Amino acid sequence: MNAIAKKMTFNKGAGFCGEALIQELHNILHDRRLTAVFQPILDLQQATVIGFEGLIRGPSDSPLHAPVDLFSVARACGRVAELEYLSRRAVLESFAKLDFQGKIFLNISPDILLQHGAKTGETLRTIERLGLHPSQVIIEITENTPTLDYPLMRDATRYYRSMGFEIAIDDLGEGFSGLRLWSEIRPNYVKIDRHFIENIHLDPVKLQFVRSIQEIGSKSGARIIAEGIETQAELLAVRDLGIAYGQGYHIARPSAAPTQRVAQEIGNSLLAINNPRAHLLQHRTTVEELIKRVPSVEPSCNNERAFRMFDENPSLYSIPVVSNGRPVGLISRYTMFDRFARPFRRELYGRRPCEMLMDPLPLVVEKTASLRDLSDLILQSEPHHLSVGFIITEHGLYAGMGSGHDLLRLVTQMQINTARYANPLTLLPGNVPISEQIDSLLQAGTAFVACYCDLDHFKPFNDVYGYQKGDEVIQLTGRQLSALCAPDDFL
């Protein structure tokens, strides 16, 4: 028997010695007395559950119920590989029974992943037997050793990816060489250790650390997951940083029968709606976002050629007419098909210049115009401009086309995004829109004045009158400031 294991003691169970724990572990593995529990992983921008981390528990009446104790004894006894294989199977079987469509994160130790004589393909065979698909499974690598064989680790993760699995790194910031591992294997997901999430809203160093991780993730294609979210303030702080996903007790505790629905209060706070200042983003986004490259024709182009362009491209609704680089008109699909549908019109006018069918007064807008300016322009124009689209120019020269549908879609999306970053109490913009507003003013060289207000003695007020009254004070303050600010002020 392993000498280290023999010397082990355990404080939780009176009378338990090393040999007793070893026997307990043997009984658990022999009888497969393992229970899988699942903790939801939440999309912080959409407020939806995208998957679950599969966790394992020993018997509830056992001193090895907690996973940290269970795996510690198994590692000391040299049976951690056996335990991991059984745990993996228990998690996958339980997940399959739940019949969930989301992702399942499987914890695997690097030394087990790289172990010689490992049961190659067993996970894939289990998945296929259960009717799951490898694309649902994320191999979550939990770093627990000071040294890693990085070339071998790259080969192992490449092997799993070739079968359709995705890769995640667990607890970034806690282990020995997390950033090196990230650089070597280029994971699909990176989990930030809970130490950096705890009270992140109060600690500028933690805030900057997580912001840097988010920037690396966005450049490397990795989606970041914040672990250990235990308060509403932490949840909103990581959301405002643009972190994709989160998990923690505040969202949901691990459960053998987890819910796929987000708690209403959490969903409401993540997707705060009815933000009265949602139009602010429209001042910063320009028409350039709407440009689509649509081939143009000269005024001398005949109608037959223009008709064939529409006929060969069903998604083409308008053709810009351009002379010497400058737009002079717009031909709509409806107009051309309506004219050509009449008897003998195609034969009579097919060889005539297309300028005879074009609208000589199309809606033309510079690509630097704001979406708010474009919306106002469309509202002041004839209704058909919304359906046929508008011409976008750069310094007066043709640059592309824009459609009313794309404009409505983009404005709606910006309003939703602005609402997501709103404070749930006042519905005023949160940290992300504030930073974006200041950045845009600085980049444009626009002079501005910033004013910061604070409520003194707010904590004692909360302590005496309760948090509900404190919330009412915050809401009242927001309403008063809104009434005093001009419509274009950023509050």
mmCIF file of C-alpha atoms in Angstrom, residues 128-407:
data_model
loop_
_atom_site.group_PDB
_atom_site.id
_atom_site.type_symbol
_atom_site.label_atom_id
_atom_site.label_comp_id
_atom_site.label_asym_id
_atom_site.label_seq_id
_atom_site.Cartn_x
_atom_site.Cartn_y
_atom_site.Cartn_z
ATOM 1 C CA GLU A 128 -21.953 7.708 -28.840
ATOM 2 C CA ARG A 129 -23.589 5.027 -26.703
ATOM 3 C CA LEU A 130 -25.609 7.688 -24.873
ATOM 4 C CA GLY A 131 -26.742 9.430 -28.044
ATOM 5 C CA LEU A 132 -24.729 12.595 -27.363
ATOM 6 C CA HIS A 133 -22.455 14.407 -29.821
ATOM 7 C CA PRO A 134 -18.809 15.429 -29.251
ATOM 8 C CA SER A 135 -19.702 19.044 -30.081
ATOM 9 C CA GLN A 136 -21.728 19.120 -26.850
ATOM 10 C CA VAL A 137 -18.723 18.139 -24.724
ATOM 11 C CA ILE A 138 -15.988 20.492 -23.517
ATOM 12 C CA ILE A 139 -12.852 18.915 -22.074
ATOM 13 C CA GLU A 140 -12.064 21.139 -19.086
ATOM 14 C CA ILE A 141 -8.405 20.874 -18.108
ATOM 15 C CA THR A 142 -7.833 21.457 -14.406
ATOM 16 C CA GLU A 143 -4.205 22.303 -13.747
ATOM 17 C CA ASN A 144 -2.857 20.569 -10.638
ATOM 18 C CA THR A 145 0.819 19.926 -11.324
ATOM 19 C CA PRO A 146 3.778 22.338 -11.376
ATOM 20 C CA THR A 147 5.215 20.966 -14.626
ATOM 21 C CA LEU A 148 3.543 20.007 -17.868
ATOM 22 C CA ASP A 149 4.769 18.390 -21.049
ATOM 23 C CA TYR A 150 3.475 21.130 -23.350
ATOM 24 C CA PRO A 151 4.224 19.414 -26.701
ATOM 25 C CA LEU A 152 2.413 16.305 -25.466
ATOM 26 C CA MET A 153 -0.437 18.474 -24.164
ATOM 27 C CA ARG A 154 -0.774 20.119 -27.587
ATOM 28 C CA ASP A 155 -0.921 16.690 -29.234
ATOM 29 C CA ALA A 156 -3.529 15.449 -26.750
ATOM 30 C CA THR A 157 -5.824 18.453 -27.164
ATOM 31 C CA ARG A 158 -5.396 18.306 -30.946
ATOM 32 C CA TYR A 159 -6.477 14.652 -30.799
ATOM 33 C CA TYR A 160 -9.634 15.512 -28.842
ATOM 34 C CA ARG A 161 -10.426 18.415 -31.177
ATOM 35 C CA SER A 162 -10.110 16.100 -34.183
ATOM 36 C CA MET A 163 -12.959 14.055 -32.720
ATOM 37 C CA GLY A 164 -15.176 17.136 -32.358
ATOM 38 C CA PHE A 165 -14.573 18.119 -28.710
ATOM 39 C CA GLU A 166 -13.812 21.650 -27.527
ATOM 40 C CA ILE A 167 -11.173 22.524 -24.920
ATOM 41 C CA ALA A 168 -11.384 24.697 -21.792
ATOM 42 C CA ILE A 169 -8.805 25.777 -19.201
ATOM 43 C CA ASP A 170 -10.055 25.844 -15.620
ATOM 44 C CA ASP A 171 -9.093 28.286 -12.823
ATOM 45 C CA LEU A 172 -6.857 30.662 -14.796
ATOM 46 C CA GLY A 173 -4.775 32.619 -12.288
ATOM 47 C CA GLU A 174 -4.660 29.918 -9.623
ATOM 48 C CA GLY A 175 -2.313 27.311 -11.077
ATOM 49 C CA PHE A 176 1.335 27.209 -11.933
ATOM 50 C CA SER A 177 1.442 28.204 -15.591
ATOM 51 C CA GLY A 178 -2.037 29.095 -16.805
ATOM 52 C CA LEU A 179 -0.973 31.721 -19.340
ATOM 53 C CA ARG A 180 1.653 29.400 -20.815
ATOM 54 C CA LEU A 181 -0.949 26.642 -21.124
ATOM 55 C CA TRP A 182 -3.349 29.107 -22.786
ATOM 56 C CA SER A 183 -0.672 30.086 -25.308
ATOM 57 C CA GLU A 184 0.263 26.484 -26.050
ATOM 58 C CA ILE A 185 -3.124 24.817 -26.563
ATOM 59 C CA ARG A 186 -5.307 27.802 -27.615
ATOM 60 C CA PRO A 187 -8.478 26.725 -25.753
ATOM 61 C CA ASN A 188 -12.025 27.506 -26.832
ATOM 62 C CA TYR A 189 -12.948 28.554 -23.284
ATOM 63 C CA VAL A 190 -10.962 30.021 -20.380
ATOM 64 C CA LYS A 191 -12.309 30.047 -16.815
ATOM 65 C CA ILE A 192 -11.073 32.808 -14.512
ATOM 66 C CA ASP A 193 -10.332 31.676 -10.968
ATOM 67 C CA ARG A 194 -12.925 32.783 -8.436
ATOM 68 C CA HIS A 195 -10.299 34.722 -6.451
ATOM 69 C CA PHE A 196 -10.346 37.423 -9.128
ATOM 70 C CA ILE A 197 -14.158 37.568 -9.213
ATOM 71 C CA GLU A 198 -14.701 37.940 -5.475
ATOM 72 C CA ASN A 199 -15.509 41.626 -4.777
ATOM 73 C CA ILE A 200 -14.274 42.572 -8.258
ATOM 74 C CA HIS A 201 -16.522 45.633 -8.175
ATOM 75 C CA LEU A 202 -14.533 46.940 -5.180
ATOM 76 C CA ASP A 203 -11.010 46.049 -6.313
ATOM 77 C CA PRO A 204 -9.510 47.989 -9.270
ATOM 78 C CA VAL A 205 -6.593 45.540 -9.532
ATOM 79 C CA LYS A 206 -8.918 42.555 -9.971
ATOM 80 C CA LEU A 207 -11.009 44.598 -12.378
ATOM 81 C CA GLN A 208 -7.969 45.355 -14.518
ATOM 82 C CA PHE A 209 -6.790 41.743 -14.396
ATOM 83 C CA VAL A 210 -10.115 40.439 -15.656
ATOM 84 C CA ARG A 211 -10.330 43.199 -18.268
ATOM 85 C CA SER A 212 -6.912 42.142 -19.586
ATOM 86 C CA ILE A 213 -7.981 38.501 -19.722
ATOM 87 C CA GLN A 214 -11.084 39.533 -21.652
ATOM 88 C CA GLU A 215 -8.929 41.449 -24.163
ATOM 89 C CA ILE A 216 -6.637 38.444 -24.660
ATOM 90 C CA GLY A 217 -9.669 36.222 -25.090
ATOM 91 C CA SER A 218 -11.236 38.470 -27.725
ATOM 92 C CA LYS A 219 -7.991 38.500 -29.719
ATOM 93 C CA SER A 220 -7.306 34.758 -29.404
ATOM 94 C CA GLY A 221 -10.870 33.586 -30.037
ATOM 95 C CA ALA A 222 -11.380 32.184 -26.521
ATOM 96 C CA ARG A 223 -14.647 32.747 -24.673
ATOM 97 C CA ILE A 224 -14.133 33.777 -21.051
ATOM 98 C CA ILE A 225 -16.078 32.288 -18.135
ATOM 99 C CA ALA A 226 -16.113 34.000 -14.746
ATOM 100 C CA GLU A 227 -16.286 31.434 -11.929
ATOM 101 C CA GLY A 228 -17.435 31.948 -8.362
ATOM 102 C CA ILE A 229 -20.006 34.727 -8.913
ATOM 103 C CA GLU A 230 -21.692 34.994 -5.533
ATOM 104 C CA THR A 231 -23.286 38.463 -5.488
ATOM 105 C CA GLN A 232 -25.370 40.654 -7.762
ATOM 106 C CA ALA A 233 -22.627 43.293 -7.815
ATOM 107 C CA GLU A 234 -20.054 40.761 -9.031
ATOM 108 C CA LEU A 235 -22.465 39.529 -11.701
ATOM 109 C CA LEU A 236 -23.047 43.002 -13.128
ATOM 110 C CA ALA A 237 -19.370 43.923 -12.912
ATOM 111 C CA VAL A 238 -18.212 40.989 -15.039
ATOM 112 C CA ARG A 239 -21.101 41.529 -17.453
ATOM 113 C CA ASP A 240 -20.090 45.174 -17.908
ATOM 114 C CA LEU A 241 -16.569 44.040 -18.772
ATOM 115 C CA GLY A 242 -17.988 42.084 -21.690
ATOM 116 C CA ILE A 243 -17.271 38.663 -20.181
ATOM 117 C CA ALA A 244 -19.225 36.097 -22.193
ATOM 118 C CA TYR A 245 -20.239 33.557 -19.544
ATOM 119 C CA GLY A 246 -20.477 33.166 -15.790
ATOM 120 C CA GLN A 247 -21.200 30.581 -13.108
ATOM 121 C CA GLY A 248 -21.458 30.642 -9.342
ATOM 122 C CA TYR A 249 -23.772 30.294 -6.370
ATOM 123 C CA HIS A 250 -25.522 33.589 -7.141
ATOM 124 C CA ILE A 251 -26.636 32.135 -10.479
ATOM 125 C CA ALA A 252 -27.340 28.599 -9.269
ATOM 126 C CA ARG A 253 -25.828 25.980 -6.957
ATOM 127 C CA PRO A 254 -24.807 22.553 -8.283
ATOM 128 C CA SER A 255 -27.757 20.188 -8.434
ATOM 129 C CA ALA A 256 -28.515 16.685 -9.669
ATOM 130 C CA ALA A 257 -31.576 18.115 -11.430
ATOM 131 C CA PRO A 258 -30.584 21.656 -12.486
ATOM 132 C CA THR A 259 -32.918 24.105 -14.161
ATOM 133 C CA GLN A 260 -32.349 25.385 -17.678
ATOM 134 C CA ARG A 261 -34.169 28.613 -16.924
ATOM 135 C CA VAL A 262 -32.502 31.707 -15.522
ATOM 136 C CA ALA A 263 -34.009 33.095 -12.315
ATOM 137 C CA GLN A 264 -36.258 36.015 -13.178
ATOM 138 C CA GLU A 265 -34.457 38.558 -11.001
ATOM 139 C CA ILE A 266 -31.101 37.638 -12.565
ATOM 140 C CA GLY A 267 -32.520 37.774 -16.083
ATOM 141 C CA ASN A 268 -34.103 41.162 -15.397
ATOM 142 C CA SER A 269 -30.862 42.609 -14.078
ATOM 143 C CA LEU A 270 -28.819 41.304 -17.017
ATOM 144 C CA LEU A 271 -31.368 42.459 -19.584
ATOM 145 C CA ALA A 272 -32.600 45.660 -17.973
ATOM 146 C CA ILE A 273 -35.205 47.009 -20.403
ATOM 147 C CA ASN A 274 -36.987 50.272 -21.125
ATOM 148 C CA ASN A 275 -33.799 52.312 -20.901
ATOM 149 C CA PRO A 276 -34.949 55.874 -21.695
ATOM 150 C CA ARG A 277 -31.519 56.769 -23.094
ATOM 151 C CA ALA A 278 -31.093 53.821 -25.434
ATOM 152 C CA HIS A 279 -30.814 56.242 -28.371
ATOM 153 C CA LEU A 280 -27.386 57.417 -27.214
ATOM 154 C CA LEU A 281 -25.550 54.649 -29.068
ATOM 155 C CA GLN A 282 -27.159 55.828 -32.283
ATOM 156 C CA HIS A 283 -25.201 59.065 -32.075
ATOM 157 C CA ARG A 284 -21.915 57.144 -32.108
ATOM 158 C CA THR A 285 -22.645 54.497 -34.754
ATOM 159 C CA THR A 286 -22.441 55.647 -38.358
ATOM 160 C CA VAL A 287 -24.073 54.628 -41.630
ATOM 161 C CA GLU A 288 -20.821 52.869 -42.563
ATOM 162 C CA GLU A 289 -22.071 49.901 -40.491
ATOM 163 C CA LEU A 290 -24.842 49.360 -43.059
ATOM 164 C CA ILE A 291 -22.815 49.344 -46.284
ATOM 165 C CA LYS A 292 -23.383 46.435 -48.649
ATOM 166 C CA ARG A 293 -21.416 46.165 -51.882
ATOM 167 C CA VAL A 294 -24.034 46.193 -54.643
ATOM 168 C CA PRO A 295 -22.872 46.376 -58.296
ATOM 169 C CA SER A 296 -23.845 49.598 -60.009
ATOM 170 C CA VAL A 297 -24.669 50.395 -63.648
ATOM 171 C CA GLU A 298 -24.057 53.389 -65.907
ATOM 172 C CA PRO A 299 -27.068 55.469 -67.043
ATOM 173 C CA SER A 300 -26.474 54.138 -70.564
ATOM 174 C CA CYS A 301 -26.894 50.505 -69.466
ATOM 175 C CA ASN A 302 -29.950 49.057 -71.219
ATOM 176 C CA ASN A 303 -33.026 47.867 -69.361
ATOM 177 C CA GLU A 304 -32.597 44.261 -70.488
ATOM 178 C CA ARG A 305 -29.246 43.975 -68.725
ATOM 179 C CA ALA A 306 -30.649 45.516 -65.545
ATOM 180 C CA PHE A 307 -33.592 43.107 -65.700
ATOM 181 C CA ARG A 308 -31.228 40.130 -65.992
ATOM 182 C CA MET A 309 -29.324 41.381 -62.921
ATOM 183 C CA PHE A 310 -32.547 41.271 -60.899
ATOM 184 C CA ASP A 311 -33.566 37.934 -62.393
ATOM 185 C CA GLU A 312 -30.218 36.285 -61.573
ATOM 186 C CA ASN A 313 -30.067 37.655 -58.027
ATOM 187 C CA PRO A 314 -33.397 37.264 -56.133
ATOM 188 C CA SER A 315 -31.987 39.062 -53.067
ATOM 189 C CA LEU A 316 -31.244 42.226 -55.095
ATOM 190 C CA TYR A 317 -33.945 44.835 -54.474
ATOM 191 C CA SER A 318 -32.333 47.908 -56.017
ATOM 192 C CA ILE A 319 -29.590 48.770 -58.495
ATOM 193 C CA PRO A 320 -27.716 52.065 -58.091
ATOM 194 C CA VAL A 321 -27.089 54.090 -61.236
ATOM 195 C CA VAL A 322 -23.677 55.766 -61.112
ATOM 196 C CA SER A 323 -22.016 58.200 -63.505
ATOM 197 C CA ASN A 324 -18.321 59.051 -63.074
ATOM 198 C CA GLY A 325 -18.392 57.587 -59.594
ATOM 199 C CA ARG A 326 -21.325 59.694 -58.407
ATOM 200 C CA PRO A 327 -24.840 58.287 -57.855
ATOM 201 C CA VAL A 328 -27.506 59.717 -60.158
ATOM 202 C CA GLY A 329 -30.417 57.354 -59.624
ATOM 203 C CA LEU A 330 -31.813 54.079 -58.311
ATOM 204 C CA ILE A 331 -33.730 51.315 -60.100
ATOM 205 C CA SER A 332 -36.074 49.279 -57.904
ATOM 206 C CA ARG A 333 -36.976 45.659 -58.582
ATOM 207 C CA TYR A 334 -40.671 46.445 -58.170
ATOM 208 C CA THR A 335 -40.615 49.245 -60.755
ATOM 209 C CA MET A 336 -38.766 47.207 -63.373
ATOM 210 C CA PHE A 337 -40.824 44.041 -62.977
ATOM 211 C CA ASP A 338 -44.050 46.065 -62.948
ATOM 212 C CA ARG A 339 -43.138 47.808 -66.227
ATOM 213 C CA PHE A 340 -41.876 44.670 -67.954
ATOM 214 C CA ALA A 341 -44.949 42.669 -66.903
ATOM 215 C CA ARG A 342 -47.148 44.731 -69.213
ATOM 216 C CA PRO A 343 -47.653 43.450 -72.776
ATOM 217 C CA PHE A 344 -44.793 44.199 -75.193
ATOM 218 C CA ARG A 345 -43.024 46.558 -72.735
ATOM 219 C CA ARG A 346 -39.913 44.360 -72.522
ATOM 220 C CA GLU A 347 -39.664 44.156 -76.309
ATOM 221 C CA LEU A 348 -40.223 47.901 -76.669
ATOM 222 C CA TYR A 349 -37.981 49.175 -73.891
ATOM 223 C CA GLY A 350 -35.463 46.359 -73.333
ATOM 224 C CA ARG A 351 -32.758 48.077 -75.394
ATOM 225 C CA ARG A 352 -33.464 51.565 -74.054
ATOM 226 C CA PRO A 353 -31.145 53.152 -71.416
ATOM 227 C CA CYS A 354 -32.033 52.207 -67.840
ATOM 228 C CA GLU A 355 -32.147 55.851 -66.789
ATOM 229 C CA MET A 356 -35.697 55.963 -68.185
ATOM 230 C CA LEU A 357 -36.827 53.634 -65.331
ATOM 231 C CA MET A 358 -34.633 54.928 -62.540
ATOM 232 C CA ASP A 359 -35.674 57.162 -59.666
ATOM 233 C CA PRO A 360 -33.627 60.346 -60.287
ATOM 234 C CA LEU A 361 -34.033 61.468 -56.677
ATOM 235 C CA PRO A 362 -32.843 58.548 -54.548
ATOM 236 C CA LEU A 363 -32.039 58.888 -50.889
ATOM 237 C CA VAL A 364 -28.269 59.493 -50.637
ATOM 238 C CA VAL A 365 -26.332 59.673 -47.370
ATOM 239 C CA GLU A 366 -22.638 59.954 -46.459
ATOM 240 C CA LYS A 367 -21.164 56.964 -44.630
ATOM 241 C CA THR A 368 -20.032 59.221 -41.760
ATOM 242 C CA ALA A 369 -23.616 60.238 -40.910
ATOM 243 C CA SER A 370 -24.988 58.874 -37.643
ATOM 244 C CA LEU A 371 -27.813 56.365 -37.568
ATOM 245 C CA ARG A 372 -29.917 58.957 -35.765
ATOM 246 C CA ASP A 373 -29.406 61.407 -38.647
ATOM 247 C CA LEU A 374 -30.281 58.701 -41.176
ATOM 248 C CA SER A 375 -33.422 57.738 -39.254
ATOM 249 C CA ASP A 376 -34.548 61.367 -39.194
ATOM 250 C CA LEU A 377 -33.841 61.677 -42.935
ATOM 251 C CA ILE A 378 -35.918 58.578 -43.769
ATOM 252 C CA LEU A 379 -38.817 59.808 -41.636
ATOM 253 C CA GLN A 380 -38.816 63.101 -43.564
ATOM 254 C CA SER A 381 -38.660 61.328 -46.968
ATOM 255 C CA GLU A 382 -41.177 59.420 -49.058
ATOM 256 C CA PRO A 383 -42.212 56.024 -47.597
ATOM 257 C CA HIS A 384 -40.824 54.010 -50.507
ATOM 258 C CA HIS A 385 -37.232 54.869 -49.522
ATOM 259 C CA LEU A 386 -37.517 52.494 -46.575
ATOM 260 C CA SER A 387 -38.247 49.538 -48.873
ATOM 261 C CA VAL A 388 -36.018 50.300 -51.879
ATOM 262 C CA GLY A 389 -33.042 51.310 -49.741
ATOM 263 C CA PHE A 390 -30.601 54.200 -49.900
ATOM 264 C CA ILE A 391 -27.268 54.941 -51.534
ATOM 265 C CA ILE A 392 -24.225 55.412 -49.291
ATOM 266 C CA THR A 393 -21.379 57.628 -50.422
ATOM 267 C CA GLU A 394 -17.836 58.424 -49.350
ATOM 268 C CA HIS A 395 -16.913 62.045 -50.101
ATOM 269 C CA GLY A 396 -19.759 62.108 -52.619
ATOM 270 C CA LEU A 397 -18.624 58.986 -54.494
ATOM 271 C CA TYR A 398 -20.626 55.750 -54.574
ATOM 272 C CA ALA A 399 -19.598 53.377 -51.734
ATOM 273 C CA GLY A 400 -22.483 50.929 -51.480
ATOM 274 C CA MET A 401 -26.135 50.433 -50.597
ATOM 275 C CA GLY A 402 -28.063 50.292 -47.348
ATOM 276 C CA SER A 403 -31.489 48.838 -46.628
ATOM 277 C CA GLY A 404 -34.271 49.909 -44.306
ATOM 278 C CA HIS A 405 -34.399 46.366 -42.921
ATOM 279 C CA ASP A 406 -30.715 46.460 -41.913
ATOM 280 C CA LEU A 407 -31.190 49.896 -40.361
#
